[in-house]
Amino acid sequence: PQSTGVETDLMIQGEGLFVVSDGERYFYTRAGNFYPDGDGTLVTPGGYKVMGWTANPATGQIDTFAPIGELRIEKGSVINPRATSQVVLSGNIDPAGGTSRTPARVVYDSLGNAHEIYVEFTPADTNQWDVTVYWNDTSTSPPTAQPVGEGSVAFDTTGQWTSGAPVTAHLPVGGGAASPLTISVELSSLTQLAGETTAKIASQDGFPMGTLERFAFDSNGVITGYYSNGLRQALGQVALALFANPGGLERRGESLFAESPNSGAAQIGAANTGGRGSILPSTLE
């Protein structure tokens, strides 16, 4: 192994071979000195396209049982925003603390616009609290806090959550985005113990638009993209081929081999499966 520092240089540790194509048929190689061409397609120095599986652009899921195809990595490509549909609260509510408010947290509408919400807890009965979700409406001057969802939460005598369905909040966001922005506010991770109130919105599942800034391969050959909005998502995965008799492959020049009756048929699959070996990124053999 020779470390090159080049993110698209790949080495196989095992018996597998990379699968490349001239557009008509497949060839096989151990030489992993690949690079993206002008269109972002991963190719060999001879222009053969590296084959693998493209991830679902919406979910990042990769189906390694699907037919293989060319892989494209376009720096600057855009990932669309995702509207927030759920937020999760966690932390503690002091039973003697009276009305308390969580720190504001940013959520996103269908266009990727940022909005702030916070949650207020008001004592209702022993171990019970009224819950109100507020939206900071910036369309007014100065911005105003609007209640957009109400519910309740209860705890047992040990301070553990016992009841309180997720609060549904409806934010009338407007501005061209889908409105209202409907968010489920999950309460079941809260506690009620004597001490500091630390309740907060721990997570939310939305994000704004982002552009691809860099990418990296892992030992499975999965290409992960890193976006300007902080998101990272799988873009695709390099395929490997295994032969019953690799010594029977036909040499075709440029470090390429072709399947033959002596080699047996190519068994194409993912790295780290079926004895194909793993992949060392930024490394050549």
mmCIF file with all atom_site columns, C-alpha atoms in Angstrom, residues 132-281:
data_model
loop_
_atom_site.group_PDB
_atom_site.id
_atom_site.type_symbol
_atom_site.label_atom_id
_atom_site.label_alt_id
_atom_site.label_comp_id
_atom_site.label_asym_id
_atom_site.label_entity_id
_atom_site.label_seq_id
_atom_site.pdbx_PDB_ins_code
_atom_site.Cartn_x
_atom_site.Cartn_y
_atom_site.Cartn_z
_atom_site.occupancy
_atom_site.B_iso_or_equiv
_atom_site.pdbx_formal_charge
_atom_site.auth_seq_id
_atom_site.auth_comp_id
_atom_site.auth_asym_id
_atom_site.auth_atom_id
_atom_site.pdbx_PDB_model_num
ATOM 1   C CA . THR A 1 132 ? -47.335 25.480  24.905  1.00 0.00 ? 132 THR A CA 1
ATOM 2   C CA . VAL A 1 133 ? -45.245 25.746  21.747  1.00 0.00 ? 133 VAL A CA 1
ATOM 3   C CA . TYR A 1 134 ? -44.440 29.275  20.565  1.00 0.00 ? 134 TYR A CA 1
ATOM 4   C CA . TRP A 1 135 ? -43.276 30.527  17.184  1.00 0.00 ? 135 TRP A CA 1
ATOM 5   C CA . ASN A 1 136 ? -41.240 33.744  16.908  1.00 0.00 ? 136 ASN A CA 1
ATOM 6   C CA . ASP A 1 137 ? -43.076 35.510  14.088  1.00 0.00 ? 137 ASP A CA 1
ATOM 7   C CA . THR A 1 138 ? -40.526 37.746  12.356  1.00 0.00 ? 138 THR A CA 1
ATOM 8   C CA . SER A 1 139 ? -43.092 39.175  9.922   1.00 0.00 ? 139 SER A CA 1
ATOM 9   C CA . THR A 1 140 ? -44.039 41.732  12.581  1.00 0.00 ? 140 THR A CA 1
ATOM 10  C CA . SER A 1 141 ? -41.888 44.550  13.909  1.00 0.00 ? 141 SER A CA 1
ATOM 11  C CA . PRO A 1 142 ? -40.775 43.853  16.524  1.00 0.00 ? 142 PRO A CA 1
ATOM 12  C CA . PRO A 1 143 ? -41.112 40.041  16.188  1.00 0.00 ? 143 PRO A CA 1
ATOM 13  C CA . THR A 1 144 ? -43.899 38.527  18.278  1.00 0.00 ? 144 THR A CA 1
ATOM 14  C CA . ALA A 1 145 ? -44.262 35.150  19.938  1.00 0.00 ? 145 ALA A CA 1
ATOM 15  C CA . GLN A 1 146 ? -47.353 33.280  18.751  1.00 0.00 ? 146 GLN A CA 1
ATOM 16  C CA . PRO A 1 147 ? -48.719 30.155  20.463  1.00 0.00 ? 147 PRO A CA 1
ATOM 17  C CA . VAL A 1 148 ? -48.928 27.465  17.766  1.00 0.00 ? 148 VAL A CA 1
ATOM 18  C CA . GLY A 1 149 ? -49.540 24.261  19.742  1.00 0.00 ? 149 GLY A CA 1
ATOM 19  C CA . GLU A 1 150 ? -50.780 23.128  23.149  1.00 0.00 ? 150 GLU A CA 1
ATOM 20  C CA . GLY A 1 151 ? -50.677 19.917  25.142  1.00 0.00 ? 151 GLY A CA 1
ATOM 21  C CA . SER A 1 152 ? -49.724 18.443  28.514  1.00 0.00 ? 152 SER A CA 1
ATOM 22  C CA . VAL A 1 153 ? -47.197 16.155  30.126  1.00 0.00 ? 153 VAL A CA 1
ATOM 23  C CA . ALA A 1 154 ? -47.238 14.144  33.369  1.00 0.00 ? 154 ALA A CA 1
ATOM 24  C CA . PHE A 1 155 ? -44.631 12.369  35.481  1.00 0.00 ? 155 PHE A CA 1
ATOM 25  C CA . ASP A 1 156 ? -44.716 9.657   38.157  1.00 0.00 ? 156 ASP A CA 1
ATOM 26  C CA . THR A 1 157 ? -43.447 9.979   41.721  1.00 0.00 ? 157 THR A CA 1
ATOM 27  C CA . THR A 1 158 ? -39.910 9.080   40.605  1.00 0.00 ? 158 THR A CA 1
ATOM 28  C CA . GLY A 1 159 ? -39.872 11.920  38.076  1.00 0.00 ? 159 GLY A CA 1
ATOM 29  C CA . GLN A 1 160 ? -40.223 9.752   34.990  1.00 0.00 ? 160 GLN A CA 1
ATOM 30  C CA . TRP A 1 161 ? -42.508 10.563  32.073  1.00 0.00 ? 161 TRP A CA 1
ATOM 31  C CA . THR A 1 162 ? -45.813 8.700   32.232  1.00 0.00 ? 162 THR A CA 1
ATOM 32  C CA . SER A 1 163 ? -48.073 10.452  29.734  1.00 0.00 ? 163 SER A CA 1
ATOM 33  C CA . GLY A 1 164 ? -48.174 13.292  27.276  1.00 0.00 ? 164 GLY A CA 1
ATOM 34  C CA . ALA A 1 165 ? -48.767 12.759  23.590  1.00 0.00 ? 165 ALA A CA 1
ATOM 35  C CA . PRO A 1 166 ? -46.560 14.677  21.145  1.00 0.00 ? 166 PRO A CA 1
ATOM 36  C CA . VAL A 1 167 ? -47.805 18.246  20.777  1.00 0.00 ? 167 VAL A CA 1
ATOM 37  C CA . THR A 1 168 ? -48.752 19.172  17.216  1.00 0.00 ? 168 THR A CA 1
ATOM 38  C CA . ALA A 1 169 ? -47.640 22.697  16.324  1.00 0.00 ? 169 ALA A CA 1
ATOM 39  C CA . HIS A 1 170 ? -48.901 24.552  13.246  1.00 0.00 ? 170 HIS A CA 1
ATOM 40  C CA . LEU A 1 171 ? -46.675 27.443  12.126  1.00 0.00 ? 171 LEU A CA 1
ATOM 41  C CA . PRO A 1 172 ? -48.332 29.819  9.583   1.00 0.00 ? 172 PRO A CA 1
ATOM 42  C CA . VAL A 1 173 ? -45.004 30.505  7.901   1.00 0.00 ? 173 VAL A CA 1
ATOM 43  C CA . GLY A 1 174 ? -46.139 31.848  4.512   1.00 0.00 ? 174 GLY A CA 1
ATOM 44  C CA . GLY A 1 175 ? -43.544 33.413  2.212   1.00 0.00 ? 175 GLY A CA 1
ATOM 45  C CA . GLY A 1 176 ? -44.173 30.847  -0.515  1.00 0.00 ? 176 GLY A CA 1
ATOM 46  C CA . ALA A 1 177 ? -43.431 27.834  1.695   1.00 0.00 ? 177 ALA A CA 1
ATOM 47  C CA . ALA A 1 178 ? -45.992 25.140  2.462   1.00 0.00 ? 178 ALA A CA 1
ATOM 48  C CA . SER A 1 179 ? -48.124 26.594  5.230   1.00 0.00 ? 179 SER A CA 1
ATOM 49  C CA . PRO A 1 180 ? -48.813 25.743  7.922   1.00 0.00 ? 180 PRO A CA 1
ATOM 50  C CA . LEU A 1 181 ? -45.542 24.074  8.819   1.00 0.00 ? 181 LEU A CA 1
ATOM 51  C CA . THR A 1 182 ? -46.757 21.168  10.961  1.00 0.00 ? 182 THR A CA 1
ATOM 52  C CA . ILE A 1 183 ? -44.339 19.852  13.584  1.00 0.00 ? 183 ILE A CA 1
ATOM 53  C CA . SER A 1 184 ? -44.727 17.040  16.116  1.00 0.00 ? 184 SER A CA 1
ATOM 54  C CA . VAL A 1 185 ? -43.084 17.952  19.451  1.00 0.00 ? 185 VAL A CA 1
ATOM 55  C CA . GLU A 1 186 ? -42.026 14.789  21.301  1.00 0.00 ? 186 GLU A CA 1
ATOM 56  C CA . LEU A 1 187 ? -42.070 15.007  25.143  1.00 0.00 ? 187 LEU A CA 1
ATOM 57  C CA . SER A 1 188 ? -41.323 11.470  26.349  1.00 0.00 ? 188 SER A CA 1
ATOM 58  C CA . SER A 1 189 ? -37.612 12.056  26.990  1.00 0.00 ? 189 SER A CA 1
ATOM 59  C CA . LEU A 1 190 ? -38.282 14.669  29.682  1.00 0.00 ? 190 LEU A CA 1
ATOM 60  C CA . THR A 1 191 ? -37.877 14.110  33.436  1.00 0.00 ? 191 THR A CA 1
ATOM 61  C CA . GLN A 1 192 ? -39.188 15.997  36.476  1.00 0.00 ? 192 GLN A CA 1
ATOM 62  C CA . LEU A 1 193 ? -36.580 15.897  39.223  1.00 0.00 ? 193 LEU A CA 1
ATOM 63  C CA . ALA A 1 194 ? -35.613 18.374  41.930  1.00 0.00 ? 194 ALA A CA 1
ATOM 64  C CA . GLY A 1 195 ? -32.798 20.508  40.614  1.00 0.00 ? 195 GLY A CA 1
ATOM 65  C CA . GLU A 1 196 ? -31.998 22.716  37.689  1.00 0.00 ? 196 GLU A CA 1
ATOM 66  C CA . THR A 1 197 ? -34.454 22.985  34.800  1.00 0.00 ? 197 THR A CA 1
ATOM 67  C CA . THR A 1 198 ? -32.510 21.888  31.711  1.00 0.00 ? 198 THR A CA 1
ATOM 68  C CA . ALA A 1 199 ? -35.358 21.105  29.315  1.00 0.00 ? 199 ALA A CA 1
ATOM 69  C CA . LYS A 1 200 ? -34.455 21.939  25.726  1.00 0.00 ? 200 LYS A CA 1
ATOM 70  C CA . ILE A 1 201 ? -35.233 21.054  22.129  1.00 0.00 ? 201 ILE A CA 1
ATOM 71  C CA . ALA A 1 202 ? -32.548 18.426  21.671  1.00 0.00 ? 202 ALA A CA 1
ATOM 72  C CA . SER A 1 203 ? -33.024 17.695  17.978  1.00 0.00 ? 203 SER A CA 1
ATOM 73  C CA . GLN A 1 204 ? -35.056 18.497  14.887  1.00 0.00 ? 204 GLN A CA 1
ATOM 74  C CA . ASP A 1 205 ? -35.132 16.687  11.553  1.00 0.00 ? 205 ASP A CA 1
ATOM 75  C CA . GLY A 1 206 ? -35.191 19.554  9.043   1.00 0.00 ? 206 GLY A CA 1
ATOM 76  C CA . PHE A 1 207 ? -32.381 21.308  7.199   1.00 0.00 ? 207 PHE A CA 1
ATOM 77  C CA . PRO A 1 208 ? -31.836 24.137  4.697   1.00 0.00 ? 208 PRO A CA 1
ATOM 78  C CA . MET A 1 209 ? -30.498 23.801  1.176   1.00 0.00 ? 209 MET A CA 1
ATOM 79  C CA . GLY A 1 210 ? -26.852 22.767  1.028   1.00 0.00 ? 210 GLY A CA 1
ATOM 80  C CA . THR A 1 211 ? -24.110 22.458  -1.580  1.00 0.00 ? 211 THR A CA 1
ATOM 81  C CA . LEU A 1 212 ? -21.638 19.583  -1.791  1.00 0.00 ? 212 LEU A CA 1
ATOM 82  C CA . GLU A 1 213 ? -18.262 20.775  -0.504  1.00 0.00 ? 213 GLU A CA 1
ATOM 83  C CA . ARG A 1 214 ? -16.270 17.539  -0.251  1.00 0.00 ? 214 ARG A CA 1
ATOM 84  C CA . PHE A 1 215 ? -16.635 13.775  -0.247  1.00 0.00 ? 215 PHE A CA 1
ATOM 85  C CA . ALA A 1 216 ? -14.853 10.739  1.148   1.00 0.00 ? 216 ALA A CA 1
ATOM 86  C CA . PHE A 1 217 ? -14.771 6.969   0.621   1.00 0.00 ? 217 PHE A CA 1
ATOM 87  C CA . ASP A 1 218 ? -14.883 4.376   3.390   1.00 0.00 ? 218 ASP A CA 1
ATOM 88  C CA . SER A 1 219 ? -13.730 0.748   3.581   1.00 0.00 ? 219 SER A CA 1
ATOM 89  C CA . ASN A 1 220 ? -17.039 -0.411  2.082   1.00 0.00 ? 220 ASN A CA 1
ATOM 90  C CA . GLY A 1 221 ? -16.533 1.797   -0.953  1.00 0.00 ? 221 GLY A CA 1
ATOM 91  C CA . VAL A 1 222 ? -19.375 4.085   0.123   1.00 0.00 ? 222 VAL A CA 1
ATOM 92  C CA . ILE A 1 223 ? -18.983 7.685   -1.036  1.00 0.00 ? 223 ILE A CA 1
ATOM 93  C CA . THR A 1 224 ? -20.216 10.146  1.592   1.00 0.00 ? 224 THR A CA 1
ATOM 94  C CA . GLY A 1 225 ? -20.894 13.755  0.640   1.00 0.00 ? 225 GLY A CA 1
ATOM 95  C CA . TYR A 1 226 ? -20.403 16.631  3.076   1.00 0.00 ? 226 TYR A CA 1
ATOM 96  C CA . TYR A 1 227 ? -22.672 19.635  2.514   1.00 0.00 ? 227 TYR A CA 1
ATOM 97  C CA . SER A 1 228 ? -22.496 23.304  3.436   1.00 0.00 ? 228 SER A CA 1
ATOM 98  C CA . ASN A 1 229 ? -25.568 22.947  5.671   1.00 0.00 ? 229 ASN A CA 1
ATOM 99  C CA . GLY A 1 230 ? -23.750 20.453  7.903   1.00 0.00 ? 230 GLY A CA 1
ATOM 100 C CA . LEU A 1 231 ? -25.513 17.434  6.425   1.00 0.00 ? 231 LEU A CA 1
ATOM 101 C CA . ARG A 1 232 ? -23.651 14.363  5.278   1.00 0.00 ? 232 ARG A CA 1
ATOM 102 C CA . GLN A 1 233 ? -25.237 11.753  3.091   1.00 0.00 ? 233 GLN A CA 1
ATOM 103 C CA . ALA A 1 234 ? -24.225 8.729   1.039   1.00 0.00 ? 234 ALA A CA 1
ATOM 104 C CA . LEU A 1 235 ? -23.878 9.488   -2.675  1.00 0.00 ? 235 LEU A CA 1
ATOM 105 C CA . GLY A 1 236 ? -23.061 6.018   -3.964  1.00 0.00 ? 236 GLY A CA 1
ATOM 106 C CA . GLN A 1 237 ? -20.906 2.938   -3.557  1.00 0.00 ? 237 GLN A CA 1
ATOM 107 C CA . VAL A 1 238 ? -18.160 1.383   -5.669  1.00 0.00 ? 238 VAL A CA 1
ATOM 108 C CA . ALA A 1 239 ? -18.809 -2.198  -6.826  1.00 0.00 ? 239 ALA A CA 1
ATOM 109 C CA . LEU A 1 240 ? -16.274 -5.040  -6.687  1.00 0.00 ? 240 LEU A CA 1
ATOM 110 C CA . ALA A 1 241 ? -16.171 -8.241  -8.735  1.00 0.00 ? 241 ALA A CA 1
ATOM 111 C CA . LEU A 1 242 ? -14.961 -11.670 -7.641  1.00 0.00 ? 242 LEU A CA 1
ATOM 112 C CA . PHE A 1 243 ? -13.996 -14.567 -9.931  1.00 0.00 ? 243 PHE A CA 1
ATOM 113 C CA . ALA A 1 244 ? -13.732 -18.286 -9.215  1.00 0.00 ? 244 ALA A CA 1
ATOM 114 C CA . ASN A 1 245 ? -10.457 -18.341 -11.197 1.00 0.00 ? 245 ASN A CA 1
ATOM 115 C CA . PRO A 1 246 ? -8.980  -14.822 -11.467 1.00 0.00 ? 246 PRO A CA 1
ATOM 116 C CA . GLY A 1 247 ? -5.911  -16.316 -13.162 1.00 0.00 ? 247 GLY A CA 1
ATOM 117 C CA . GLY A 1 248 ? -8.147  -17.119 -16.119 1.00 0.00 ? 248 GLY A CA 1
ATOM 118 C CA . LEU A 1 249 ? -8.980  -13.462 -16.855 1.00 0.00 ? 249 LEU A CA 1
ATOM 119 C CA . GLU A 1 250 ? -7.820  -12.114 -20.207 1.00 0.00 ? 250 GLU A CA 1
ATOM 120 C CA . ARG A 1 251 ? -5.374  -9.200  -20.202 1.00 0.00 ? 251 ARG A CA 1
ATOM 121 C CA . ARG A 1 252 ? -6.582  -6.194  -22.191 1.00 0.00 ? 252 ARG A CA 1
ATOM 122 C CA . GLY A 1 253 ? -3.906  -3.568  -21.465 1.00 0.00 ? 253 GLY A CA 1
ATOM 123 C CA . GLU A 1 254 ? -4.112  -0.440  -19.293 1.00 0.00 ? 254 GLU A CA 1
ATOM 124 C CA . SER A 1 255 ? -4.215  -2.738  -16.243 1.00 0.00 ? 255 SER A CA 1
ATOM 125 C CA . LEU A 1 256 ? -7.570  -4.052  -17.481 1.00 0.00 ? 256 LEU A CA 1
ATOM 126 C CA . PHE A 1 257 ? -8.831  -7.623  -17.608 1.00 0.00 ? 257 PHE A CA 1
ATOM 127 C CA . ALA A 1 258 ? -11.849 -9.200  -19.307 1.00 0.00 ? 258 ALA A CA 1
ATOM 128 C CA . GLU A 1 259 ? -14.004 -12.118 -18.268 1.00 0.00 ? 259 GLU A CA 1
ATOM 129 C CA . SER A 1 260 ? -13.290 -15.435 -20.041 1.00 0.00 ? 260 SER A CA 1
ATOM 130 C CA . PRO A 1 261 ? -14.619 -19.003 -19.910 1.00 0.00 ? 261 PRO A CA 1
ATOM 131 C CA . ASN A 1 262 ? -11.585 -19.904 -17.774 1.00 0.00 ? 262 ASN A CA 1
ATOM 132 C CA . SER A 1 263 ? -12.203 -17.139 -15.201 1.00 0.00 ? 263 SER A CA 1
ATOM 133 C CA . GLY A 1 264 ? -15.854 -17.887 -14.659 1.00 0.00 ? 264 GLY A CA 1
ATOM 134 C CA . ALA A 1 265 ? -18.567 -15.259 -14.479 1.00 0.00 ? 265 ALA A CA 1
ATOM 135 C CA . ALA A 1 266 ? -18.072 -12.088 -12.452 1.00 0.00 ? 266 ALA A CA 1
ATOM 136 C CA . GLN A 1 267 ? -19.771 -12.138 -9.061  1.00 0.00 ? 267 GLN A CA 1
ATOM 137 C CA . ILE A 1 268 ? -20.475 -8.441  -8.496  1.00 0.00 ? 268 ILE A CA 1
ATOM 138 C CA . GLY A 1 269 ? -21.203 -7.099  -5.037  1.00 0.00 ? 269 GLY A CA 1
ATOM 139 C CA . ALA A 1 270 ? -20.111 -4.709  -2.323  1.00 0.00 ? 270 ALA A CA 1
ATOM 140 C CA . ALA A 1 271 ? -16.753 -4.549  -0.559  1.00 0.00 ? 271 ALA A CA 1
ATOM 141 C CA . ASN A 1 272 ? -16.514 -6.475  2.716   1.00 0.00 ? 272 ASN A CA 1
ATOM 142 C CA . THR A 1 273 ? -18.981 -9.084  1.432   1.00 0.00 ? 273 THR A CA 1
ATOM 143 C CA . GLY A 1 274 ? -18.409 -12.523 -0.074  1.00 0.00 ? 274 GLY A CA 1
ATOM 144 C CA . GLY A 1 275 ? -14.631 -12.404 0.273   1.00 0.00 ? 275 GLY A CA 1
ATOM 145 C CA . ARG A 1 276 ? -14.228 -9.444  -2.104  1.00 0.00 ? 276 ARG A CA 1
ATOM 146 C CA . GLY A 1 277 ? -12.070 -7.547  0.383   1.00 0.00 ? 277 GLY A CA 1
ATOM 147 C CA . SER A 1 278 ? -12.183 -4.057  1.789   1.00 0.00 ? 278 SER A CA 1
ATOM 148 C CA . ILE A 1 279 ? -11.176 -0.716  0.273   1.00 0.00 ? 279 ILE A CA 1
ATOM 149 C CA . LEU A 1 280 ? -8.392  1.563   1.458   1.00 0.00 ? 280 LEU A CA 1
ATOM 150 C CA . PRO A 1 281 ? -9.141  5.177   0.438   1.00 0.00 ? 281 PRO A CA 1
#
